[in-house]
mmCIF file of N, CA and C in Angstrom:
data_model
loop_
_atom_site.group_PDB
_atom_site.id
_atom_site.type_symbol
_atom_site.label_atom_id
_atom_site.label_comp_id
_atom_site.label_asym_id
_atom_site.label_seq_id
_atom_site.Cartn_x
_atom_site.Cartn_y
_atom_site.Cartn_z
ATOM 1 N N GLN V 1 36.553 30.467 -4.063
ATOM 2 C CA GLN V 1 36.580 31.874 -5.368
ATOM 3 C C GLN V 1 36.604 30.083 -6.161
ATOM 4 N N VAL V 2 35.656 30.959 -7.582
ATOM 5 C CA VAL V 2 35.278 30.151 -8.500
ATOM 6 C C VAL V 2 36.468 30.771 -9.192
ATOM 7 N N GLN V 3 37.048 29.764 -10.907
ATOM 8 C CA GLN V 3 38.257 30.529 -11.655
ATOM 9 C C GLN V 3 37.982 29.927 -12.432
ATOM 10 N N LEU V 4 38.274 30.340 -13.251
ATOM 11 C CA LEU V 4 38.116 29.388 -14.837
ATOM 12 C C LEU V 4 39.848 29.982 -15.458
ATOM 13 N N VAL V 5 40.221 29.052 -15.821
ATOM 14 C CA VAL V 5 41.364 29.242 -16.126
ATOM 15 C C VAL V 5 42.354 28.751 -17.802
ATOM 16 N N GLU V 6 41.578 29.505 -18.314
ATOM 17 C CA GLU V 6 41.922 29.134 -20.551
ATOM 18 C C GLU V 6 43.572 29.276 -20.242
ATOM 19 N N SER V 7 43.671 27.772 -21.570
ATOM 20 C CA SER V 7 45.314 28.116 -22.288
ATOM 21 C C SER V 7 45.642 27.820 -22.937
ATOM 22 N N GLY V 8 46.290 27.427 -24.193
ATOM 23 C CA GLY V 8 45.951 27.019 -25.673
ATOM 24 C C GLY V 8 46.986 27.930 -26.426
ATOM 25 N N GLY V 9 45.979 29.660 -26.442
ATOM 26 C CA GLY V 9 45.631 30.175 -27.136
ATOM 27 C C GLY V 9 47.333 30.681 -28.256
ATOM 28 N N GLY V 10 47.586 31.725 -28.891
ATOM 29 C CA GLY V 10 48.479 32.714 -29.830
ATOM 30 C C GLY V 10 48.687 31.497 -30.821
ATOM 31 N N LEU V 11 49.716 31.923 -31.346
ATOM 32 C CA LEU V 11 49.765 31.999 -32.824
ATOM 33 C C LEU V 11 49.580 31.186 -34.371
ATOM 34 N N VAL V 12 49.084 30.874 -34.407
ATOM 35 C CA VAL V 12 49.215 30.150 -35.606
ATOM 36 C C VAL V 12 48.663 30.706 -37.211
ATOM 37 N N GLN V 13 49.753 29.668 -38.031
ATOM 38 C CA GLN V 13 49.195 30.505 -40.135
ATOM 39 C C GLN V 13 47.960 29.909 -40.050
ATOM 40 N N PRO V 14 47.044 30.881 -40.846
ATOM 41 C CA PRO V 14 45.660 30.001 -41.702
ATOM 42 C C PRO V 14 45.927 28.667 -41.662
ATOM 43 N N GLY V 15 44.514 27.994 -41.535
ATOM 44 C CA GLY V 15 44.404 26.417 -41.886
ATOM 45 C C GLY V 15 45.441 25.849 -40.383
ATOM 46 N N GLY V 16 45.783 26.138 -39.625
ATOM 47 C CA GLY V 16 46.259 25.735 -39.223
ATOM 48 C C GLY V 16 45.032 25.150 -37.252
ATOM 49 N N SER V 17 45.974 24.136 -36.210
ATOM 50 C CA SER V 17 44.930 23.996 -35.474
ATOM 51 C C SER V 17 45.569 24.171 -33.914
ATOM 52 N N LEU V 18 44.304 24.805 -33.138
ATOM 53 C CA LEU V 18 44.150 25.181 -31.454
ATOM 54 C C LEU V 18 43.728 24.263 -30.603
ATOM 55 N N ARG V 19 44.179 23.717 -29.367
ATOM 56 C CA ARG V 19 43.584 23.481 -28.851
ATOM 57 C C ARG V 19 43.687 24.092 -27.255
ATOM 58 N N LEU V 20 42.699 25.064 -27.858
ATOM 59 C CA LEU V 20 42.041 25.769 -26.282
ATOM 60 C C LEU V 20 41.226 24.679 -24.948
ATOM 61 N N SER V 21 41.820 25.006 -23.560
ATOM 62 C CA SER V 21 41.266 24.493 -22.193
ATOM 63 C C SER V 21 41.267 25.174 -21.722
ATOM 64 N N CYS V 22 39.712 25.577 -20.711
ATOM 65 C CA CYS V 22 39.705 26.476 -19.317
ATOM 66 C C CYS V 22 39.450 24.762 -18.517
ATOM 67 N N ALA V 23 40.580 25.790 -17.492
ATOM 68 C CA ALA V 23 40.094 24.895 -16.266
ATOM 69 C C ALA V 23 39.312 25.251 -15.328
ATOM 70 N N ALA V 24 38.701 24.870 -14.071
ATOM 71 C CA ALA V 24 37.982 25.754 -13.604
ATOM 72 C C ALA V 24 37.430 24.230 -12.102
ATOM 73 N N SER V 25 37.293 25.217 -10.820
ATOM 74 C CA SER V 25 37.893 25.607 -9.547
ATOM 75 C C SER V 25 37.047 25.970 -8.872
ATOM 76 N N GLY V 26 36.640 25.512 -7.871
ATOM 77 C CA GLY V 26 36.396 26.043 -6.853
ATOM 78 C C GLY V 26 33.831 25.901 -7.475
ATOM 79 N N LEU V 27 33.660 25.230 -8.012
ATOM 80 C CA LEU V 27 31.716 25.079 -8.333
ATOM 81 C C LEU V 27 31.917 23.844 -8.444
ATOM 82 N N THR V 28 31.205 22.950 -8.652
ATOM 83 C CA THR V 28 31.102 21.291 -8.570
ATOM 84 C C THR V 28 30.373 21.913 -10.393
ATOM 85 N N PHE V 29 31.839 21.684 -11.161
ATOM 86 C CA PHE V 29 31.758 21.709 -12.083
ATOM 87 C C PHE V 29 30.205 20.728 -13.434
ATOM 88 N N SER V 30 30.603 19.304 -13.534
ATOM 89 C CA SER V 30 29.774 19.241 -13.419
ATOM 90 C C SER V 30 28.078 19.731 -13.676
ATOM 91 N N SER V 31 28.271 20.709 -13.149
ATOM 92 C CA SER V 31 27.169 21.234 -12.979
ATOM 93 C C SER V 31 26.305 22.259 -13.745
ATOM 94 N N TYR V 32 27.019 22.233 -13.705
ATOM 95 C CA TYR V 32 27.292 24.017 -14.459
ATOM 96 C C TYR V 32 27.338 23.208 -16.362
ATOM 97 N N ASP V 33 26.923 24.379 -17.177
ATOM 98 C CA ASP V 33 27.367 24.694 -19.202
ATOM 99 C C ASP V 33 27.437 25.068 -19.229
ATOM 100 N N MET V 34 28.825 24.804 -19.503
ATOM 101 C CA MET V 34 30.329 25.541 -19.944
ATOM 102 C C MET V 34 29.984 25.993 -22.286
ATOM 103 N N SER V 35 31.333 27.332 -21.472
ATOM 104 C CA SER V 35 30.942 27.603 -23.146
ATOM 105 C C SER V 35 31.844 28.234 -23.611
ATOM 106 N N TRP V 36 31.859 28.209 -24.692
ATOM 107 C CA TRP V 36 33.502 29.901 -24.686
ATOM 108 C C TRP V 36 32.839 30.198 -25.834
ATOM 109 N N TYR V 37 33.570 31.830 -25.151
ATOM 110 C CA TYR V 37 33.096 33.078 -26.448
ATOM 111 C C TYR V 37 33.922 33.241 -26.626
ATOM 112 N N ARG V 38 33.696 34.488 -27.719
ATOM 113 C CA ARG V 38 35.124 34.990 -27.908
ATOM 114 C C ARG V 38 34.419 36.384 -28.488
ATOM 115 N N GLN V 39 36.561 37.016 -28.661
ATOM 116 C CA GLN V 39 35.584 38.847 -29.317
ATOM 117 C C GLN V 39 36.712 39.396 -29.762
ATOM 118 N N PRO V 40 36.337 39.415 -31.002
ATOM 119 C CA PRO V 40 37.274 39.652 -32.070
ATOM 120 C C PRO V 40 38.014 40.858 -31.417
ATOM 121 N N PRO V 41 38.779 42.026 -32.426
ATOM 122 C CA PRO V 41 38.919 43.782 -32.337
ATOM 123 C C PRO V 41 37.706 44.099 -32.649
ATOM 124 N N GLY V 42 37.962 45.243 -32.193
ATOM 125 C CA GLY V 42 36.506 46.257 -32.505
ATOM 126 C C GLY V 42 34.967 46.052 -32.671
ATOM 127 N N LYS V 43 35.018 44.283 -31.768
ATOM 128 C CA LYS V 43 33.399 43.677 -32.296
ATOM 129 C C LYS V 43 33.050 42.981 -30.586
ATOM 130 N N GLU V 44 32.030 42.744 -30.027
ATOM 131 C CA GLU V 44 31.266 42.516 -29.128
ATOM 132 C C GLU V 44 31.477 41.148 -29.369
ATOM 133 N N ARG V 45 31.325 41.373 -27.838
ATOM 134 C CA ARG V 45 31.329 39.000 -27.766
ATOM 135 C C ARG V 45 30.238 38.341 -28.096
ATOM 136 N N GLU V 46 30.972 37.000 -28.826
ATOM 137 C CA GLU V 46 30.197 36.276 -29.259
ATOM 138 C C GLU V 46 29.898 34.468 -29.528
ATOM 139 N N LEU V 47 28.974 34.301 -28.736
ATOM 140 C CA LEU V 47 29.325 32.985 -28.766
ATOM 141 C C LEU V 47 29.777 31.499 -29.944
ATOM 142 N N VAL V 48 30.109 30.920 -28.894
ATOM 143 C CA VAL V 48 31.387 30.073 -30.217
ATOM 144 C C VAL V 48 31.150 28.527 -29.904
ATOM 145 N N ALA V 49 30.708 27.876 -28.347
ATOM 146 C CA ALA V 49 30.570 27.226 -28.814
ATOM 147 C C ALA V 49 29.568 26.299 -27.338
ATOM 148 N N ALA V 50 29.177 25.630 -26.997
ATOM 149 C CA ALA V 50 28.725 25.386 -25.536
ATOM 150 C C ALA V 50 28.094 24.190 -25.251
ATOM 151 N N VAL V 51 28.450 23.400 -24.559
ATOM 152 C CA VAL V 51 28.551 22.266 -24.268
ATOM 153 C C VAL V 51 28.261 21.950 -23.059
ATOM 154 N N ALA V 52 26.569 21.296 -22.521
ATOM 155 C CA ALA V 52 25.788 21.524 -21.381
ATOM 156 C C ALA V 52 26.074 20.796 -20.735
ATOM 157 N N SER V 53 26.158 20.603 -18.906
ATOM 158 C CA SER V 53 26.238 19.865 -17.935
ATOM 159 C C SER V 53 24.890 18.353 -18.458
ATOM 160 N N VAL V 54 24.668 17.195 -17.514
ATOM 161 C CA VAL V 54 24.123 15.740 -17.556
ATOM 162 C C VAL V 54 23.748 15.102 -19.130
ATOM 163 N N THR V 55 23.270 16.518 -19.910
ATOM 164 C CA THR V 55 23.579 15.521 -20.972
ATOM 165 C C THR V 55 24.421 15.922 -21.763
ATOM 166 N N GLY V 56 24.884 16.906 -21.514
ATOM 167 C CA GLY V 56 26.713 17.230 -22.883
ATOM 168 C C GLY V 56 26.231 17.528 -24.537
ATOM 169 N N ARG V 57 24.442 17.817 -24.676
ATOM 170 C CA ARG V 57 24.399 18.849 -25.773
ATOM 171 C C ARG V 57 25.271 19.663 -26.220
ATOM 172 N N THR V 58 25.520 19.681 -27.602
ATOM 173 C CA THR V 58 26.991 20.903 -27.790
ATOM 174 C C THR V 58 25.900 21.191 -28.888
ATOM 175 N N ASN V 59 26.431 22.708 -28.409
ATOM 176 C CA ASN V 59 26.212 23.701 -29.662
ATOM 177 C C ASN V 59 27.071 24.185 -30.477
ATOM 178 N N VAL V 60 27.029 24.979 -31.322
ATOM 179 C CA VAL V 60 28.542 25.518 -32.458
ATOM 180 C C VAL V 60 27.954 25.752 -32.924
ATOM 181 N N ALA V 61 29.141 27.341 -33.016
ATOM 182 C CA ALA V 61 27.907 28.673 -33.975
ATOM 183 C C ALA V 61 28.788 28.049 -35.768
ATOM 184 N N ASP V 62 27.724 29.238 -36.373
ATOM 185 C CA ASP V 62 27.555 28.680 -37.334
ATOM 186 C C ASP V 62 28.660 28.859 -38.234
ATOM 187 N N ALA V 63 29.361 29.943 -38.194
ATOM 188 C CA ALA V 63 31.029 30.528 -37.888
ATOM 189 C C ALA V 63 32.014 29.220 -37.978
ATOM 190 N N VAL V 64 31.714 28.695 -37.144
ATOM 191 C CA VAL V 64 32.773 27.542 -37.121
ATOM 192 C C VAL V 64 32.684 26.031 -37.133
ATOM 193 N N LYS V 65 30.921 25.471 -37.610
ATOM 194 C CA LYS V 65 30.246 24.947 -37.620
ATOM 195 C C LYS V 65 31.514 23.514 -38.668
ATOM 196 N N GLY V 66 31.844 22.765 -38.281
ATOM 197 C CA GLY V 66 32.085 21.901 -39.700
ATOM 198 C C GLY V 66 33.973 21.691 -38.683
ATOM 199 N N ARG V 67 35.092 23.054 -38.474
ATOM 200 C CA ARG V 67 36.097 23.150 -38.074
ATOM 201 C C ARG V 67 36.217 22.660 -37.139
ATOM 202 N N TRP V 68 35.463 23.409 -35.608
ATOM 203 C CA TRP V 68 36.231 22.848 -34.404
ATOM 204 C C TRP V 68 34.686 22.128 -33.764
ATOM 205 N N SER V 69 34.755 21.520 -32.689
ATOM 206 C CA SER V 69 34.138 21.053 -31.891
ATOM 207 C C SER V 69 35.010 21.406 -30.551
ATOM 208 N N ILE V 70 33.444 21.522 -28.904
ATOM 209 C CA ILE V 70 33.692 21.170 -27.899
ATOM 210 C C ILE V 70 33.745 20.282 -27.387
ATOM 211 N N SER V 71 33.998 19.934 -26.175
ATOM 212 C CA SER V 71 33.763 18.564 -25.365
ATOM 213 C C SER V 71 34.318 18.700 -23.836
ATOM 214 N N ARG V 72 34.004 18.507 -22.779
ATOM 215 C CA ARG V 72 34.235 18.055 -22.133
ATOM 216 C C ARG V 72 34.769 17.078 -20.858
ATOM 217 N N ASP V 73 35.279 17.385 -19.640
ATOM 218 C CA ASP V 73 36.073 16.288 -19.018
ATOM 219 C C ASP V 73 35.554 16.316 -17.794
ATOM 220 N N ASP V 74 34.456 15.987 -16.847
ATOM 221 C CA ASP V 74 34.424 16.524 -16.193
ATOM 222 C C ASP V 74 34.908 15.592 -15.070
ATOM 223 N N ALA V 75 35.879 14.992 -14.959
ATOM 224 C CA ALA V 75 36.706 13.835 -14.282
ATOM 225 C C ALA V 75 38.068 14.980 -13.705
ATOM 226 N N LYS V 76 38.326 16.311 -14.753
ATOM 227 C CA LYS V 76 39.620 17.082 -15.232
ATOM 228 C C LYS V 76 39.403 18.166 -14.624
ATOM 229 N N ASN V 77 37.113 18.639 -14.154
ATOM 230 C CA ASN V 77 36.482 20.383 -14.406
ATOM 231 C C ASN V 77 37.156 21.048 -15.797
ATOM 232 N N THR V 78 37.199 20.622 -17.465
ATOM 233 C CA THR V 78 37.606 21.253 -18.536
ATOM 234 C C THR V 78 37.551 21.065 -18.637
ATOM 235 N N VAL V 79 36.957 22.140 -19.813
ATOM 236 C CA VAL V 79 36.105 22.264 -20.456
ATOM 237 C C VAL V 79 37.478 22.612 -22.498
ATOM 238 N N TYR V 80 37.526 21.995 -22.934
ATOM 239 C CA TYR V 80 38.062 22.227 -24.627
ATOM 240 C C TYR V 80 37.714 22.563 -25.426
ATOM 241 N N LEU V 81 37.865 23.219 -26.549
ATOM 242 C CA LEU V 81 37.725 23.583 -27.987
ATOM 243 C C LEU V 81 38.723 23.404 -28.700
ATOM 244 N N GLN V 82 38.164 22.851 -29.269
ATOM 245 C CA GLN V 82 39.283 22.424 -30.505
ATOM 246 C C GLN V 82 38.824 23.077 -31.552
ATOM 247 N N MET V 83 39.470 24.095 -32.356
ATOM 248 C CA MET V 83 40.277 24.535 -33.265
ATOM 249 C C MET V 83 41.009 24.180 -34.394
ATOM 250 N N ASN V 84 39.857 23.588 -35.404
ATOM 251 C CA ASN V 84 41.180 23.399 -36.458
ATOM 252 C C ASN V 84 40.795 24.621 -38.377
ATOM 253 N N SER V 85 41.603 23.920 -38.779
ATOM 254 C CA SER V 85 41.260 24.775 -40.722
ATOM 255 C C SER V 85 40.995 26.222 -39.555
ATOM 256 N N LEU V 86 42.065 26.772 -38.611
ATOM 257 C CA LEU V 86 41.953 28.446 -38.153
ATOM 258 C C LEU V 86 42.081 29.556 -39.346
ATOM 259 N N LYS V 87 41.409 30.762 -38.963
ATOM 260 C CA LYS V 87 41.449 31.228 -40.374
ATOM 261 C C LYS V 87 41.759 32.954 -40.387
ATOM 262 N N PRO V 88 42.105 33.100 -40.190
ATOM 263 C CA PRO V 88 42.448 35.115 -40.206
ATOM 264 C C PRO V 88 41.689 35.576 -39.211
ATOM 265 N N GLU V 89 39.771 35.439 -39.343
ATOM 266 C CA GLU V 89 38.874 35.815 -38.476
ATOM 267 C C GLU V 89 37.950 35.635 -37.681
ATOM 268 N N ASP V 90 39.230 34.161 -37.573
ATOM 269 C CA ASP V 90 38.866 33.745 -36.488
ATOM 270 C C ASP V 90 39.732 34.505 -35.179
ATOM 271 N N THR V 91 40.783 35.667 -35.873
ATOM 272 C CA THR V 91 41.468 35.917 -34.821
ATOM 273 C C THR V 91 41.528 36.754 -33.074
ATOM 274 N N ALA V 92 40.868 36.563 -31.901
ATOM 275 C CA ALA V 92 40.204 37.374 -31.246
ATOM 276 C C ALA V 92 40.322 36.830 -29.428
ATOM 277 N N VAL V 93 40.201 37.502 -28.273
ATOM 278 C CA VAL V 93 39.895 37.171 -27.840
ATOM 279 C C VAL V 93 39.137 36.513 -27.272
ATOM 280 N N TYR V 94 39.870 34.656 -26.824
ATOM 281 C CA TYR V 94 38.596 33.483 -26.546
ATOM 282 C C TYR V 94 38.706 33.798 -24.997
ATOM 283 N N TYR V 95 36.430 33.561 -24.588
ATOM 284 C CA TYR V 95 37.050 33.595 -23.113
ATOM 285 C C TYR V 95 35.820 31.852 -22.684
ATOM 286 N N CYS V 96 36.384 31.189 -21.781
ATOM 287 C CA CYS V 96 35.757 30.689 -20.914
ATOM 288 C C CYS V 96 34.364 31.265 -20.157
ATOM 289 N N ASN V 97 33.211 29.949 -20.400
ATOM 290 C CA ASN V 97 32.507 30.766 -19.281
ATOM 291 C C ASN V 97 31.796 29.839 -18.687
ATOM 292 N N ALA V 98 31.333 29.572 -17.706
ATOM 293 C CA ALA V 98 30.730 28.480 -16.966
ATOM 294 C C ALA V 98 28.883 29.148 -16.194
ATOM 295 N N LYS V 99 27.745 28.965 -16.073
ATOM 296 C CA LYS V 99 26.610 29.306 -16.120
ATOM 297 C C LYS V 99 26.019 27.608 -15.298
ATOM 298 N N LEU V 100 25.438 27.467 -13.844
ATOM 299 C CA LEU V 100 25.490 26.959 -13.160
ATOM 300 C C LEU V 100 24.295 26.296 -13.902
ATOM 301 N N ARG V 101 23.464 24.889 -14.396
ATOM 302 C CA ARG V 101 22.756 24.483 -14.598
ATOM 303 C C ARG V 101 21.276 24.274 -14.428
ATOM 304 N N GLY V 102 20.172 24.968 -15.608
ATOM 305 C CA GLY V 102 18.996 25.289 -15.206
ATOM 306 C C GLY V 102 18.828 26.983 -15.008
ATOM 307 N N THR V 103 20.203 27.892 -14.111
ATOM 308 C CA THR V 103 20.101 29.318 -14.080
ATOM 309 C C THR V 103 19.947 30.449 -15.233
ATOM 310 N N SER V 104 19.512 31.019 -15.285
ATOM 311 C CA SER V 104 19.349 32.035 -16.689
ATOM 312 C C SER V 104 20.663 32.924 -16.825
ATOM 313 N N PHE V 105 21.451 33.164 -17.756
ATOM 314 C CA PHE V 105 22.738 33.623 -18.124
ATOM 315 C C PHE V 105 22.579 35.092 -16.670
ATOM 316 N N SER V 106 22.087 35.501 -16.659
ATOM 317 C CA SER V 106 21.725 37.109 -16.089
ATOM 318 C C SER V 106 21.278 36.616 -14.727
ATOM 319 N N GLY V 107 21.822 35.125 -13.570
ATOM 320 C CA GLY V 107 21.995 35.060 -12.925
ATOM 321 C C GLY V 107 23.345 35.710 -12.114
ATOM 322 N N LYS V 108 22.890 34.480 -10.890
ATOM 323 C CA LYS V 108 24.661 35.092 -9.601
ATOM 324 C C LYS V 108 25.102 33.715 -10.566
ATOM 325 N N TYR V 109 24.902 32.955 -10.375
ATOM 326 C CA TYR V 109 25.486 31.685 -11.454
ATOM 327 C C TYR V 109 26.256 31.531 -12.347
ATOM 328 N N VAL V 110 27.315 32.393 -13.336
ATOM 329 C CA VAL V 110 27.395 32.904 -13.989
ATOM 330 C C VAL V 110 28.819 33.316 -13.624
ATOM 331 N N TYR V 111 29.597 32.387 -14.252
ATOM 332 C CA TYR V 111 31.685 32.970 -14.101
ATOM 333 C C TYR V 111 32.292 32.428 -15.084
ATOM 334 N N TRP V 112 33.266 34.064 -15.791
ATOM 335 C CA TRP V 112 34.125 33.869 -16.690
ATOM 336 C C TRP V 112 36.150 33.942 -16.359
ATOM 337 N N GLY V 113 36.247 33.715 -17.518
ATOM 338 C CA GLY V 113 37.534 33.487 -17.675
ATOM 339 C C GLY V 113 38.234 34.567 -17.474
ATOM 340 N N GLN V 114 39.771 34.422 -17.858
ATOM 341 C CA GLN V 114 40.336 35.909 -18.547
ATOM 342 C C GLN V 114 40.811 36.515 -19.458
ATOM 343 N N GLY V 115 40.244 35.104 -19.679
ATOM 344 C CA GLY V 115 40.516 35.416 -22.346
ATOM 345 C C GLY V 115 41.855 34.549 -22.129
ATOM 346 N N THR V 116 42.176 34.524 -23.485
ATOM 347 C CA THR V 116 42.979 33.424 -24.166
ATOM 348 C C THR V 116 43.050 34.105 -25.520
ATOM 349 N N GLN V 117 44.849 35.150 -26.226
ATOM 350 C CA GLN V 117 44.495 35.792 -27.020
ATOM 351 C C GLN V 117 44.705 34.796 -28.853
ATOM 352 N N VAL V 118 44.046 34.475 -29.665
ATOM 353 C CA VAL V 118 44.020 34.057 -29.913
ATOM 354 C C VAL V 118 44.581 34.399 -31.370
ATOM 355 N N THR V 119 45.676 34.590 -32.503
ATOM 356 C CA THR V 119 45.900 35.197 -33.434
ATOM 357 C C THR V 119 45.636 34.086 -34.015
ATOM 358 N N VAL V 120 45.576 35.028 -35.690
ATOM 359 C CA VAL V 120 46.064 33.897 -36.900
ATOM 360 C C VAL V 120 46.131 34.939 -38.086
ATOM 361 N N SER V 121 47.446 33.998 -38.740
ATOM 362 C CA SER V 121 47.908 34.829 -39.022
ATOM 363 C C SER V 121 49.221 34.510 -40.099
ATOM 364 N N SER V 122 49.540 34.875 -41.227
ATOM 365 C CA SER V 122 51.046 34.304 -41.952
ATOM 366 C C SER V 122 52.008 34.874 -41.623
#
């Protein structure tokens, strides 16, 4: 059974920082592209950041570029999202995603975590 478990969310003041973690099991972690998505209340899910398998190439959404970074530790089967300078508009449920390298997002080798709530408020 593939399982992705997010942690690290919570309530934080504007300007603060959080680090989200996603621990994966039941898959060959190093073979998967990993990413973070978020879904603000009343809005659609959107890609926040991604890190590729093998190459380690990263992409970060424009909305968070310069504030956040994504990283992975294949030895720990974990992907991280470092979130600095948080803003109220970052409030959302954050989801971890795993997709097997070289396969499509609509394919069967796509997995999601349960999500973790991040609330940025004074």
